[in-house]
Amino acid sequence: MKVLLTGGAGFIGRHVHHQLLADGHEVVVLDSLRADVHGQPPDVENLVVADVRDADAVATALRGVDAVVHLASKVGLGVSLDDIDDYVSSNSLGTAVLLRQLGRLGVGRLVYASSMVVYGEGRYRCHRHGEIAPGPRRVEDLRDGLFEPPCPVCGEFLVPGLVEESARPDPRNAYAVSKLSGEQLAAGWARETGGQVAALRFHNVYGPGMPRNTPYAGVAALFRSGLERGLAPQVFEDGQQRRDFVEVRDIATAVALAVEAEHAEFTAYNVGSGTVHTIGDLASELSRAYGGPAPEITGRFRLGDVRHVTADSGRIKAELGWKPAYDLRDGVAALVRS
């Protein structure tokens, strides 16, 4: 199969590229090599250097293609409100331009890199009121160190659980909104064209090749950068935020399976390790692996962060036969060696 891989020169993209080649596919990479994502220019064969918003470049890259893996994206929470238009342009508009060209050229198979951030806060239960959605966290509560979301009815702290793909989306920052809009655009494209879309909602991805020293890097990259300078990881809130940290090579195998599988018009898949850890756990594991100072719990917060979000990845395991190969300790050890 000939596959167009957008964003294929980035952190996740390089691993997906390697996996697709190992599986016998021919791969064309389209990447803008934007400076806030890339360091040194990558050594990638069949590389088209262009922005996914460039319709002519996309059309050229799509010649003879059987399937598309769309990873190209501006990632991260967002550093300031000044980023909001770039998220919409890079992610929402970029996806729309790509979909238009897929429709024009008759390419009917798409794997879209989405994110668990589309859920906002995860799934919660109240001991009194059952399953219930928390409201937005209040600045005054966060300033007082009250990080757990309360029940909007009785005010008792909620108990977090695992969220399934059928949960109502609740994006809470510009990046999350842009990823959800990409899903919705892709679903509309599939209905109109008869195409197939697998939207993979990645959890917190880490591993060899993570970006360094960029404000858009994930928390694992930020902790690592500090430890390499001899600094303790700076952990926001109380460090008890629940996440699912998934190794990038596990992400690559999930993408490769989705490329080859048959899907309904639109199918969303959670892609996580299946093991819940806290951000404090990650910081401690990295400190141990680097032999560095213990994490510092700062109590600082970002209003756009969610407290807990961990998902049930049973669907992709059952339907595509995917199984993660790395636990957190093994994955961190591989990261330190890289």
mmCIF file of C-alpha atoms in Angstrom:
data_model
loop_
_atom_site.group_PDB
_atom_site.id
_atom_site.type_symbol
_atom_site.label_atom_id
_atom_site.label_comp_id
_atom_site.label_asym_id
_atom_site.label_seq_id
_atom_site.Cartn_x
_atom_site.Cartn_y
_atom_site.Cartn_z
ATOM 1 C CA MET A 1 0.000 0.000 0.000
ATOM 2 C CA LYS A 2 1.202 3.524 -0.753
ATOM 3 C CA VAL A 3 0.664 5.807 2.243
ATOM 4 C CA LEU A 4 0.905 9.583 2.570
ATOM 5 C CA LEU A 5 2.113 10.448 6.074
ATOM 6 C CA THR A 6 1.568 14.107 6.997
ATOM 7 C CA GLY A 7 3.756 15.317 9.840
ATOM 8 C CA GLY A 8 5.976 12.328 9.201
ATOM 9 C CA ALA A 9 9.200 14.122 10.143
ATOM 10 C CA GLY A 10 8.016 14.880 13.681
ATOM 11 C CA PHE A 11 8.351 12.973 16.945
ATOM 12 C CA ILE A 12 5.463 10.548 16.466
ATOM 13 C CA GLY A 13 5.752 10.710 12.689
ATOM 14 C CA ARG A 14 9.250 9.259 12.547
ATOM 15 C CA HIS A 15 8.192 6.215 14.539
ATOM 16 C CA VAL A 16 5.066 5.746 12.436
ATOM 17 C CA HIS A 17 7.197 6.092 9.291
ATOM 18 C CA HIS A 18 9.567 3.396 10.519
ATOM 19 C CA GLN A 19 6.688 1.052 11.375
ATOM 20 C CA LEU A 20 4.936 1.533 8.030
ATOM 21 C CA LEU A 21 8.144 0.779 6.156
ATOM 22 C CA ALA A 22 8.746 -2.291 8.323
ATOM 23 C CA ASP A 23 5.256 -3.489 7.405
ATOM 24 C CA GLY A 24 6.094 -3.240 3.712
ATOM 25 C CA HIS A 25 4.298 -0.034 2.766
ATOM 26 C CA GLU A 26 5.609 2.662 0.444
ATOM 27 C CA VAL A 27 5.559 5.958 2.324
ATOM 28 C CA VAL A 28 5.520 9.577 1.159
ATOM 29 C CA VAL A 29 6.094 12.124 3.939
ATOM 30 C CA LEU A 30 4.653 15.638 3.832
ATOM 31 C CA ASP A 31 5.979 17.941 6.536
ATOM 32 C CA SER A 32 6.409 21.697 6.873
ATOM 33 C CA LEU A 33 9.432 21.324 9.211
ATOM 34 C CA ARG A 34 8.083 24.186 11.315
ATOM 35 C CA ALA A 35 10.665 25.597 13.701
ATOM 36 C CA ASP A 36 8.637 25.202 16.916
ATOM 37 C CA VAL A 37 8.527 21.420 16.352
ATOM 38 C CA HIS A 38 11.758 20.433 14.610
ATOM 39 C CA GLY A 39 15.419 20.871 15.468
ATOM 40 C CA GLN A 40 17.877 19.593 12.902
ATOM 41 C CA PRO A 41 16.431 18.815 9.449
ATOM 42 C CA PRO A 42 15.417 15.139 9.400
ATOM 43 C CA ASP A 43 16.874 12.481 7.140
ATOM 44 C CA VAL A 44 13.659 11.206 5.545
ATOM 45 C CA GLU A 45 13.267 9.661 2.113
ATOM 46 C CA ASN A 46 10.363 10.687 -0.142
ATOM 47 C CA LEU A 47 9.968 13.936 1.811
ATOM 48 C CA VAL A 48 7.761 16.720 0.478
ATOM 49 C CA VAL A 49 8.536 19.915 2.402
ATOM 50 C CA ALA A 50 5.237 21.774 2.415
ATOM 51 C CA ASP A 51 2.451 22.894 4.701
ATOM 52 C CA VAL A 52 -0.681 20.750 4.749
ATOM 53 C CA ARG A 53 -2.630 23.953 4.065
ATOM 54 C CA ASP A 54 -0.955 24.157 0.634
ATOM 55 C CA ALA A 55 -3.594 22.485 -1.548
ATOM 56 C CA ASP A 56 -1.356 22.139 -4.597
ATOM 57 C CA ALA A 57 1.435 20.481 -2.597
ATOM 58 C CA VAL A 58 -1.042 18.129 -0.959
ATOM 59 C CA ALA A 59 -2.524 17.175 -4.326
ATOM 60 C CA THR A 60 0.939 16.419 -5.689
ATOM 61 C CA ALA A 61 1.862 14.309 -2.660
ATOM 62 C CA LEU A 62 -1.379 12.327 -2.980
ATOM 63 C CA ARG A 63 -0.629 10.963 -6.454
ATOM 64 C CA GLY A 64 -1.024 7.190 -6.445
ATOM 65 C CA VAL A 65 -1.736 7.066 -2.703
ATOM 66 C CA ASP A 66 -4.022 4.401 -1.219
ATOM 67 C CA ALA A 67 -4.285 5.718 2.350
ATOM 68 C CA VAL A 68 -3.388 8.791 4.401
ATOM 69 C CA VAL A 69 -2.128 9.060 7.965
ATOM 70 C CA HIS A 70 -2.718 12.636 9.091
ATOM 71 C CA LEU A 71 -0.382 13.546 11.958
ATOM 72 C CA ALA A 72 0.491 17.114 10.930
ATOM 73 C CA SER A 73 -0.617 19.370 13.761
ATOM 74 C CA LYS A 74 0.295 22.197 16.070
ATOM 75 C CA VAL A 75 0.362 20.434 19.426
ATOM 76 C CA GLY A 76 0.256 21.299 23.119
ATOM 77 C CA LEU A 77 -1.975 23.175 25.510
ATOM 78 C CA GLY A 78 -1.212 26.609 24.128
ATOM 79 C CA VAL A 79 1.192 29.096 25.575
ATOM 80 C CA SER A 80 -1.092 32.115 25.383
ATOM 81 C CA LEU A 81 -4.276 33.334 23.731
ATOM 82 C CA ASP A 82 -2.067 34.539 20.885
ATOM 83 C CA ASP A 83 -1.872 30.881 19.765
ATOM 84 C CA ILE A 84 -5.597 30.433 19.183
ATOM 85 C CA ASP A 85 -5.693 31.411 15.514
ATOM 86 C CA ASP A 86 -2.627 29.292 14.744
ATOM 87 C CA TYR A 87 -4.291 26.212 16.258
ATOM 88 C CA VAL A 88 -7.412 26.756 14.172
ATOM 89 C CA SER A 89 -5.427 27.441 11.007
ATOM 90 C CA SER A 90 -2.814 24.705 11.390
ATOM 91 C CA ASN A 91 -5.140 21.980 12.632
ATOM 92 C CA SER A 92 -8.721 22.688 11.570
ATOM 93 C CA LEU A 93 -8.020 24.429 8.273
ATOM 94 C CA GLY A 94 -5.108 22.088 7.528
ATOM 95 C CA THR A 95 -7.373 19.071 7.940
ATOM 96 C CA ALA A 96 -10.064 20.660 5.784
ATOM 97 C CA VAL A 97 -7.597 21.327 2.948
ATOM 98 C CA LEU A 98 -6.384 17.734 3.113
ATOM 99 C CA LEU A 99 -9.939 16.338 3.107
ATOM 100 C CA ARG A 100 -10.892 18.417 0.111
ATOM 101 C CA GLN A 101 -7.987 16.975 -1.860
ATOM 102 C CA LEU A 102 -8.828 13.437 -0.729
ATOM 103 C CA GLY A 103 -12.327 13.939 -2.105
ATOM 104 C CA ARG A 104 -11.103 15.388 -5.386
ATOM 105 C CA LEU A 105 -8.610 12.585 -5.977
ATOM 106 C CA GLY A 106 -10.739 9.701 -4.718
ATOM 107 C CA VAL A 107 -8.531 8.599 -1.807
ATOM 108 C CA GLY A 108 -10.915 6.926 0.619
ATOM 109 C CA ARG A 109 -8.886 5.741 3.609
ATOM 110 C CA LEU A 110 -7.786 8.087 6.410
ATOM 111 C CA VAL A 111 -6.183 7.576 9.809
ATOM 112 C CA TYR A 112 -6.519 10.814 11.778
ATOM 113 C CA ALA A 113 -4.346 11.578 14.794
ATOM 114 C CA SER A 114 -6.726 12.886 17.422
ATOM 115 C CA SER A 115 -6.172 13.216 21.162
ATOM 116 C CA MET A 116 -7.680 12.352 24.509
ATOM 117 C CA VAL A 117 -7.944 16.118 25.097
ATOM 118 C CA VAL A 118 -11.238 16.081 23.155
ATOM 119 C CA TYR A 119 -12.861 14.666 26.312
ATOM 120 C CA GLY A 120 -11.840 17.552 28.556
ATOM 121 C CA GLU A 121 -12.197 16.142 32.025
ATOM 122 C CA GLY A 122 -12.549 12.374 32.127
ATOM 123 C CA ARG A 123 -15.324 10.238 33.555
ATOM 124 C CA TYR A 124 -16.449 10.840 37.135
ATOM 125 C CA ARG A 125 -18.892 9.473 39.685
ATOM 126 C CA CYS A 126 -20.411 11.051 42.744
ATOM 127 C CA HIS A 127 -21.140 8.742 45.690
ATOM 128 C CA ARG A 128 -24.559 10.367 45.990
ATOM 129 C CA HIS A 129 -25.508 11.260 42.421
ATOM 130 C CA GLY A 130 -23.863 8.588 40.276
ATOM 131 C CA GLU A 131 -22.075 9.356 37.026
ATOM 132 C CA ILE A 132 -21.891 13.085 36.516
ATOM 133 C CA ALA A 133 -19.893 15.635 34.535
ATOM 134 C CA PRO A 134 -17.899 18.188 36.535
ATOM 135 C CA GLY A 135 -18.075 21.840 35.674
ATOM 136 C CA PRO A 136 -15.031 23.964 34.802
ATOM 137 C CA ARG A 137 -12.552 24.261 37.625
ATOM 138 C CA ARG A 138 -12.586 27.632 39.381
ATOM 139 C CA VAL A 139 -9.502 29.788 39.768
ATOM 140 C CA GLU A 140 -10.277 30.503 43.414
ATOM 141 C CA ASP A 141 -10.411 26.773 44.211
ATOM 142 C CA LEU A 142 -7.120 26.113 42.441
ATOM 143 C CA ARG A 143 -5.460 28.973 44.291
ATOM 144 C CA ASP A 144 -6.622 27.397 47.559
ATOM 145 C CA GLY A 145 -5.155 24.012 46.558
ATOM 146 C CA LEU A 146 -8.569 22.434 45.966
ATOM 147 C CA PHE A 147 -7.666 20.574 42.806
ATOM 148 C CA GLU A 148 -10.230 17.755 42.739
ATOM 149 C CA PRO A 149 -13.396 18.644 40.808
ATOM 150 C CA PRO A 150 -16.521 18.778 42.999
ATOM 151 C CA CYS A 151 -19.943 17.372 42.218
ATOM 152 C CA PRO A 152 -21.958 20.246 40.717
ATOM 153 C CA VAL A 153 -24.982 19.125 42.764
ATOM 154 C CA CYS A 154 -23.703 18.397 46.266
ATOM 155 C CA GLY A 155 -20.148 19.738 46.212
ATOM 156 C CA GLU A 156 -18.491 16.467 47.297
ATOM 157 C CA PHE A 157 -15.263 15.536 45.493
ATOM 158 C CA LEU A 158 -15.837 13.262 42.511
ATOM 159 C CA VAL A 159 -14.195 9.866 41.905
ATOM 160 C CA PRO A 160 -12.453 9.521 38.514
ATOM 161 C CA GLY A 161 -12.857 6.541 36.182
ATOM 162 C CA LEU A 162 -12.126 5.490 32.605
ATOM 163 C CA VAL A 163 -13.772 7.278 29.695
ATOM 164 C CA GLU A 164 -15.059 5.421 26.624
ATOM 165 C CA GLU A 165 -15.201 6.638 23.028
ATOM 166 C CA SER A 166 -18.953 7.246 23.309
ATOM 167 C CA ALA A 167 -18.461 9.947 25.956
ATOM 168 C CA ARG A 168 -19.609 13.465 25.150
ATOM 169 C CA PRO A 169 -16.668 15.605 23.992
ATOM 170 C CA ASP A 170 -15.856 18.613 26.138
ATOM 171 C CA PRO A 171 -12.704 20.303 24.762
ATOM 172 C CA ARG A 172 -11.300 22.911 27.151
ATOM 173 C CA ASN A 173 -8.535 24.682 25.241
ATOM 174 C CA ALA A 174 -7.737 25.767 21.699
ATOM 175 C CA TYR A 175 -5.728 22.661 20.867
ATOM 176 C CA ALA A 176 -8.515 20.361 22.052
ATOM 177 C CA VAL A 177 -11.136 22.280 20.078
ATOM 178 C CA SER A 178 -8.999 22.058 16.929
ATOM 179 C CA LYS A 179 -8.517 18.291 17.283
ATOM 180 C CA LEU A 180 -12.233 17.707 17.792
ATOM 181 C CA SER A 181 -13.093 19.879 14.797
ATOM 182 C CA GLY A 182 -10.719 17.733 12.736
ATOM 183 C CA GLU A 183 -12.638 14.625 13.799
ATOM 184 C CA GLN A 184 -15.940 16.243 12.880
ATOM 185 C CA LEU A 185 -14.671 17.413 9.507
ATOM 186 C CA ALA A 186 -13.326 13.925 8.775
ATOM 187 C CA ALA A 187 -16.643 12.335 9.760
ATOM 188 C CA GLY A 188 -18.473 14.707 7.410
ATOM 189 C CA TRP A 189 -16.028 13.896 4.600
ATOM 190 C CA ALA A 190 -16.587 10.166 5.139
ATOM 191 C CA ARG A 191 -20.376 10.529 4.977
ATOM 192 C CA GLU A 192 -20.195 12.525 1.749
ATOM 193 C CA THR A 193 -17.612 10.367 -0.026
ATOM 194 C CA GLY A 194 -18.091 6.869 1.404
ATOM 195 C CA GLY A 195 -14.566 7.022 2.825
ATOM 196 C CA GLN A 196 -13.288 5.369 5.986
ATOM 197 C CA VAL A 197 -11.861 7.248 8.961
ATOM 198 C CA ALA A 198 -10.103 5.858 12.029
ATOM 199 C CA ALA A 199 -9.639 8.655 14.569
ATOM 200 C CA LEU A 200 -6.978 7.595 17.079
ATOM 201 C CA ARG A 201 -7.274 9.501 20.333
ATOM 202 C CA PHE A 202 -3.701 9.368 21.616
ATOM 203 C CA HIS A 203 -3.005 9.645 25.304
ATOM 204 C CA ASN A 204 0.145 11.233 26.754
ATOM 205 C CA VAL A 205 2.825 10.115 24.307
ATOM 206 C CA TYR A 206 6.480 9.919 25.338
ATOM 207 C CA GLY A 207 9.597 8.122 24.188
ATOM 208 C CA PRO A 208 12.785 8.363 22.123
ATOM 209 C CA GLY A 209 12.921 11.439 19.907
ATOM 210 C CA MET A 210 10.698 13.624 22.075
ATOM 211 C CA PRO A 211 11.069 17.346 21.303
ATOM 212 C CA ARG A 212 13.303 19.303 23.650
ATOM 213 C CA ASN A 213 13.213 22.827 25.036
ATOM 214 C CA THR A 214 10.020 23.975 23.352
ATOM 215 C CA PRO A 215 7.008 25.487 25.134
ATOM 216 C CA TYR A 216 4.788 23.090 23.185
ATOM 217 C CA ALA A 217 6.502 19.922 24.450
ATOM 218 C CA GLY A 218 4.644 17.474 26.659
ATOM 219 C CA VAL A 219 5.206 17.105 30.374
ATOM 220 C CA ALA A 220 7.608 14.150 29.997
ATOM 221 C CA ALA A 221 9.854 16.207 27.712
ATOM 222 C CA LEU A 222 9.807 19.148 30.093
ATOM 223 C CA PHE A 223 10.723 16.967 33.082
ATOM 224 C CA ARG A 224 13.527 15.338 31.106
ATOM 225 C CA SER A 225 14.969 18.658 29.941
ATOM 226 C CA GLY A 226 15.144 19.853 33.530
ATOM 227 C CA LEU A 227 16.770 16.670 34.804
ATOM 228 C CA GLU A 228 19.423 16.834 32.091
ATOM 229 C CA ARG A 229 20.349 20.270 33.475
ATOM 230 C CA GLY A 230 20.431 18.900 37.023
ATOM 231 C CA LEU A 231 17.078 20.436 37.988
ATOM 232 C CA ALA A 232 14.249 18.768 39.860
ATOM 233 C CA PRO A 233 11.051 18.171 37.849
ATOM 234 C CA GLN A 234 8.549 20.934 38.595
ATOM 235 C CA VAL A 235 5.213 19.223 39.169
ATOM 236 C CA PHE A 236 2.072 21.347 39.008
ATOM 237 C CA GLU A 237 -0.832 21.092 41.443
ATOM 238 C CA ASP A 238 -0.244 18.217 43.895
ATOM 239 C CA GLY A 239 1.106 15.742 41.361
ATOM 240 C CA GLN A 240 -1.924 13.470 41.665
ATOM 241 C CA GLN A 241 -3.381 14.266 38.230
ATOM 242 C CA ARG A 242 -4.242 10.934 36.579
ATOM 243 C CA ARG A 243 -2.963 10.258 33.062
ATOM 244 C CA ASP A 244 -2.170 7.343 30.756
ATOM 245 C CA PHE A 245 1.410 7.579 29.468
ATOM 246 C CA VAL A 246 1.832 5.594 26.251
ATOM 247 C CA GLU A 247 5.176 4.853 24.583
ATOM 248 C CA VAL A 248 5.572 6.249 21.079
ATOM 249 C CA ARG A 249 6.411 2.884 19.518
ATOM 250 C CA ASP A 250 3.106 1.541 20.815
ATOM 251 C CA ILE A 251 1.433 4.495 19.125
ATOM 252 C CA ALA A 252 3.208 3.595 15.873
ATOM 253 C CA THR A 253 1.933 0.015 15.918
ATOM 254 C CA ALA A 254 -1.612 1.251 16.579
ATOM 255 C CA VAL A 255 -1.421 3.584 13.584
ATOM 256 C CA ALA A 256 -0.035 0.848 11.344
ATOM 257 C CA LEU A 257 -2.851 -1.524 12.315
ATOM 258 C CA ALA A 258 -5.438 1.194 11.663
ATOM 259 C CA VAL A 259 -4.033 1.810 8.178
ATOM 260 C CA GLU A 260 -4.689 -1.785 7.151
ATOM 261 C CA ALA A 261 -7.989 -2.398 8.967
ATOM 262 C CA GLU A 262 -11.491 -1.958 7.565
ATOM 263 C CA HIS A 263 -13.560 0.645 9.401
ATOM 264 C CA ALA A 264 -17.046 2.034 9.378
ATOM 265 C CA GLU A 265 -17.434 5.556 7.984
ATOM 266 C CA PHE A 266 -16.001 6.975 11.202
ATOM 267 C CA THR A 267 -14.596 5.051 14.168
ATOM 268 C CA ALA A 268 -12.844 6.607 17.162
ATOM 269 C CA TYR A 269 -10.302 4.595 19.132
ATOM 270 C CA ASN A 270 -8.697 5.467 22.456
ATOM 271 C CA VAL A 271 -4.983 4.632 22.353
ATOM 272 C CA GLY A 272 -3.426 4.356 25.795
ATOM 273 C CA SER A 273 -1.304 1.911 27.748
ATOM 274 C CA GLY A 274 -4.268 0.833 29.860
ATOM 275 C CA THR A 275 -2.395 1.634 33.081
ATOM 276 C CA VAL A 276 -3.269 4.714 35.110
ATOM 277 C CA HIS A 277 -0.389 6.739 36.552
ATOM 278 C CA THR A 278 -0.139 10.191 38.038
ATOM 279 C CA ILE A 279 2.016 13.015 36.759
ATOM 280 C CA GLY A 280 3.902 12.685 40.035
ATOM 281 C CA ASP A 281 4.568 9.020 39.199
ATOM 282 C CA LEU A 282 6.084 10.035 35.868
ATOM 283 C CA ALA A 283 8.272 12.690 37.472
ATOM 284 C CA SER A 284 9.505 10.232 40.111
ATOM 285 C CA GLU A 285 10.255 7.534 37.529
ATOM 286 C CA LEU A 286 12.252 9.982 35.418
ATOM 287 C CA SER A 287 14.165 11.276 38.455
ATOM 288 C CA ARG A 288 15.035 7.719 39.438
ATOM 289 C CA ALA A 289 16.131 6.768 35.925
ATOM 290 C CA TYR A 290 18.335 9.853 35.590
ATOM 291 C CA GLY A 291 19.677 9.649 39.136
ATOM 292 C CA GLY A 292 18.502 13.221 39.542
ATOM 293 C CA PRO A 293 16.851 15.261 42.287
ATOM 294 C CA ALA A 294 13.415 14.301 43.529
ATOM 295 C CA PRO A 295 10.430 16.094 41.983
ATOM 296 C CA GLU A 296 9.197 19.302 43.553
ATOM 297 C CA ILE A 297 5.439 19.651 44.032
ATOM 298 C CA THR A 298 4.826 23.310 43.254
ATOM 299 C CA GLY A 299 1.093 23.806 43.684
ATOM 300 C CA ARG A 300 1.122 25.951 40.545
ATOM 301 C CA PHE A 301 -1.615 25.386 37.981
ATOM 302 C CA ARG A 302 -2.782 26.234 34.495
ATOM 303 C CA LEU A 303 -6.471 26.937 34.113
ATOM 304 C CA GLY A 304 -6.615 25.089 30.772
ATOM 305 C CA ASP A 305 -5.369 21.823 32.307
ATOM 306 C CA VAL A 306 -7.813 19.103 33.274
ATOM 307 C CA ARG A 307 -7.512 17.222 36.539
ATOM 308 C CA HIS A 308 -7.968 13.612 35.464
ATOM 309 C CA VAL A 309 -8.386 12.016 32.050
ATOM 310 C CA THR A 310 -7.745 8.331 31.465
ATOM 311 C CA ALA A 311 -9.574 6.221 28.945
ATOM 312 C CA ASP A 312 -10.620 2.675 28.242
ATOM 313 C CA SER A 313 -8.612 1.406 25.239
ATOM 314 C CA GLY A 314 -10.554 -1.834 24.961
ATOM 315 C CA ARG A 315 -12.046 -1.066 21.549
ATOM 316 C CA ILE A 316 -8.752 -0.879 19.663
ATOM 317 C CA LYS A 317 -7.509 -4.006 21.422
ATOM 318 C CA ALA A 318 -10.669 -5.955 20.554
ATOM 319 C CA GLU A 319 -11.232 -4.673 17.013
ATOM 320 C CA LEU A 320 -7.685 -4.201 15.712
ATOM 321 C CA GLY A 321 -5.788 -6.665 17.893
ATOM 322 C CA TRP A 322 -3.486 -3.946 19.230
ATOM 323 C CA LYS A 323 -1.551 -4.543 22.427
ATOM 324 C CA PRO A 324 0.921 -2.103 24.031
ATOM 325 C CA ALA A 325 4.388 -3.525 24.602
ATOM 326 C CA TYR A 326 5.884 -0.974 27.043
ATOM 327 C CA ASP A 327 5.061 -0.213 30.657
ATOM 328 C CA LEU A 328 6.126 3.096 32.184
ATOM 329 C CA ARG A 329 9.388 1.845 33.708
ATOM 330 C CA ASP A 330 10.519 0.137 30.497
ATOM 331 C CA GLY A 331 9.502 3.129 28.423
ATOM 332 C CA VAL A 332 11.335 5.619 30.633
ATOM 333 C CA ALA A 333 14.443 3.431 30.605
ATOM 334 C CA ALA A 334 14.374 3.439 26.784
ATOM 335 C CA LEU A 335 13.906 7.206 26.792
ATOM 336 C CA VAL A 336 16.935 7.735 29.040
ATOM 337 C CA ARG A 337 19.081 5.553 26.739
ATOM 338 C CA SER A 338 18.040 7.473 23.623
#
